[in-house]
Amino acid sequence: MLGWALTFLIVALIAGALGFGGIAGASAGIAQILFVLFLVLFVVAMIARAVRGRAPY
């Protein structure tokens, strides 16, 4: 999922540099949503791992 967020970020940067404002805005929005979703899932996984009693490596 982080890979998709980075992909959309790169698409947004390229589209913004070429002057495609609508595409850049949409891609940046998708990248932000995916990145936040990735962070939330990461935190949930860390909490679940801590509750089970396993030490994080």
PDB file of C-alpha atoms in Angstrom:
ATOM      1  CA  MET A   1       0.000   0.000   0.000  1.00  0.00           C
ATOM      2  CA  LEU A   2       2.892   2.335   0.692  1.00  0.00           C
ATOM      3  CA  GLY A   3       4.114   1.587  -2.816  1.00  0.00           C
ATOM      4  CA  TRP A   4       0.783   2.735  -4.270  1.00  0.00           C
ATOM      5  CA  ALA A   5       0.931   5.925  -2.217  1.00  0.00           C
ATOM      6  CA  LEU A   6       4.413   6.651  -3.535  1.00  0.00           C
ATOM      7  CA  THR A   7       3.292   5.875  -7.097  1.00  0.00           C
ATOM      8  CA  PHE A   8       0.420   8.342  -6.883  1.00  0.00           C
ATOM      9  CA  LEU A   9       2.742  10.911  -5.328  1.00  0.00           C
ATOM     10  CA  ILE A  10       5.147  10.601  -8.260  1.00  0.00           C
ATOM     11  CA  VAL A  11       2.250  10.844 -10.743  1.00  0.00           C
ATOM     12  CA  ALA A  12       1.048  13.984  -8.944  1.00  0.00           C
ATOM     13  CA  LEU A  13       4.512  15.562  -9.071  1.00  0.00           C
ATOM     14  CA  ILE A  14       4.952  14.822 -12.776  1.00  0.00           C
ATOM     15  CA  ALA A  15       1.438  16.016 -13.640  1.00  0.00           C
ATOM     16  CA  GLY A  16       1.955  19.174 -11.598  1.00  0.00           C
ATOM     17  CA  ALA A  17       5.244  19.899 -13.351  1.00  0.00           C
ATOM     18  CA  LEU A  18       3.579  19.466 -16.751  1.00  0.00           C
ATOM     19  CA  GLY A  19       0.644  21.700 -15.832  1.00  0.00           C
ATOM     20  CA  PHE A  20      -2.135  19.134 -15.487  1.00  0.00           C
ATOM     21  CA  GLY A  21      -3.717  20.590 -12.334  1.00  0.00           C
ATOM     22  CA  GLY A  22      -6.739  18.290 -12.128  1.00  0.00           C
ATOM     23  CA  ILE A  23      -4.744  15.107 -12.473  1.00  0.00           C
ATOM     24  CA  ALA A  24      -2.099  16.366 -10.041  1.00  0.00           C
ATOM     25  CA  GLY A  25      -4.709  17.243  -7.430  1.00  0.00           C
ATOM     26  CA  ALA A  26      -6.498  13.914  -7.743  1.00  0.00           C
ATOM     27  CA  SER A  27      -3.261  11.921  -7.574  1.00  0.00           C
ATOM     28  CA  ALA A  28      -2.027  13.898  -4.572  1.00  0.00           C
ATOM     29  CA  GLY A  29      -5.327  13.306  -2.793  1.00  0.00           C
ATOM     30  CA  ILE A  30      -5.187   9.567  -3.429  1.00  0.00           C
ATOM     31  CA  ALA A  31      -1.559   9.450  -2.260  1.00  0.00           C
ATOM     32  CA  GLN A  32      -2.475  11.238   0.974  1.00  0.00           C
ATOM     33  CA  ILE A  33      -5.402   8.906   1.668  1.00  0.00           C
ATOM     34  CA  LEU A  34      -3.329   5.783   1.011  1.00  0.00           C
ATOM     35  CA  PHE A  35      -0.448   7.045   3.151  1.00  0.00           C
ATOM     36  CA  VAL A  36      -2.730   7.797   6.107  1.00  0.00           C
ATOM     37  CA  LEU A  37      -4.418   4.410   5.703  1.00  0.00           C
ATOM     38  CA  PHE A  38      -0.985   2.738   5.661  1.00  0.00           C
ATOM     39  CA  LEU A  39       0.024   4.548   8.856  1.00  0.00           C
ATOM     40  CA  VAL A  40      -3.214   3.586  10.617  1.00  0.00           C
ATOM     41  CA  LEU A  41      -2.801  -0.076   9.668  1.00  0.00           C
ATOM     42  CA  PHE A  42       0.837   0.019  10.803  1.00  0.00           C
ATOM     43  CA  VAL A  43      -0.132   1.404  14.221  1.00  0.00           C
ATOM     44  CA  VAL A  44      -2.923  -1.169  14.595  1.00  0.00           C
ATOM     45  CA  ALA A  45      -0.487  -3.966  13.733  1.00  0.00           C
ATOM     46  CA  MET A  46       2.045  -2.683  16.288  1.00  0.00           C
ATOM     47  CA  ILE A  47      -0.623  -2.473  19.006  1.00  0.00           C
ATOM     48  CA  ALA A  48      -1.901  -5.961  18.181  1.00  0.00           C
ATOM     49  CA  ARG A  49       1.649  -7.314  18.336  1.00  0.00           C
ATOM     50  CA  ALA A  50       2.257  -5.616  21.706  1.00  0.00           C
ATOM     51  CA  VAL A  51      -1.000  -6.969  23.135  1.00  0.00           C
ATOM     52  CA  ARG A  52      -0.040 -10.503  22.127  1.00  0.00           C
ATOM     53  CA  GLY A  53       3.176 -10.118  24.096  1.00  0.00           C
ATOM     54  CA  ARG A  54       5.680 -10.380  21.275  1.00  0.00           C
ATOM     55  CA  ALA A  55       8.619  -8.046  21.336  1.00  0.00           C
ATOM     56  CA  PRO A  56       8.961  -5.906  18.194  1.00  0.00           C
ATOM     57  CA  TYR A  57      12.098  -6.629  16.214  1.00  0.00           C
TER      58      TYR A  57
END
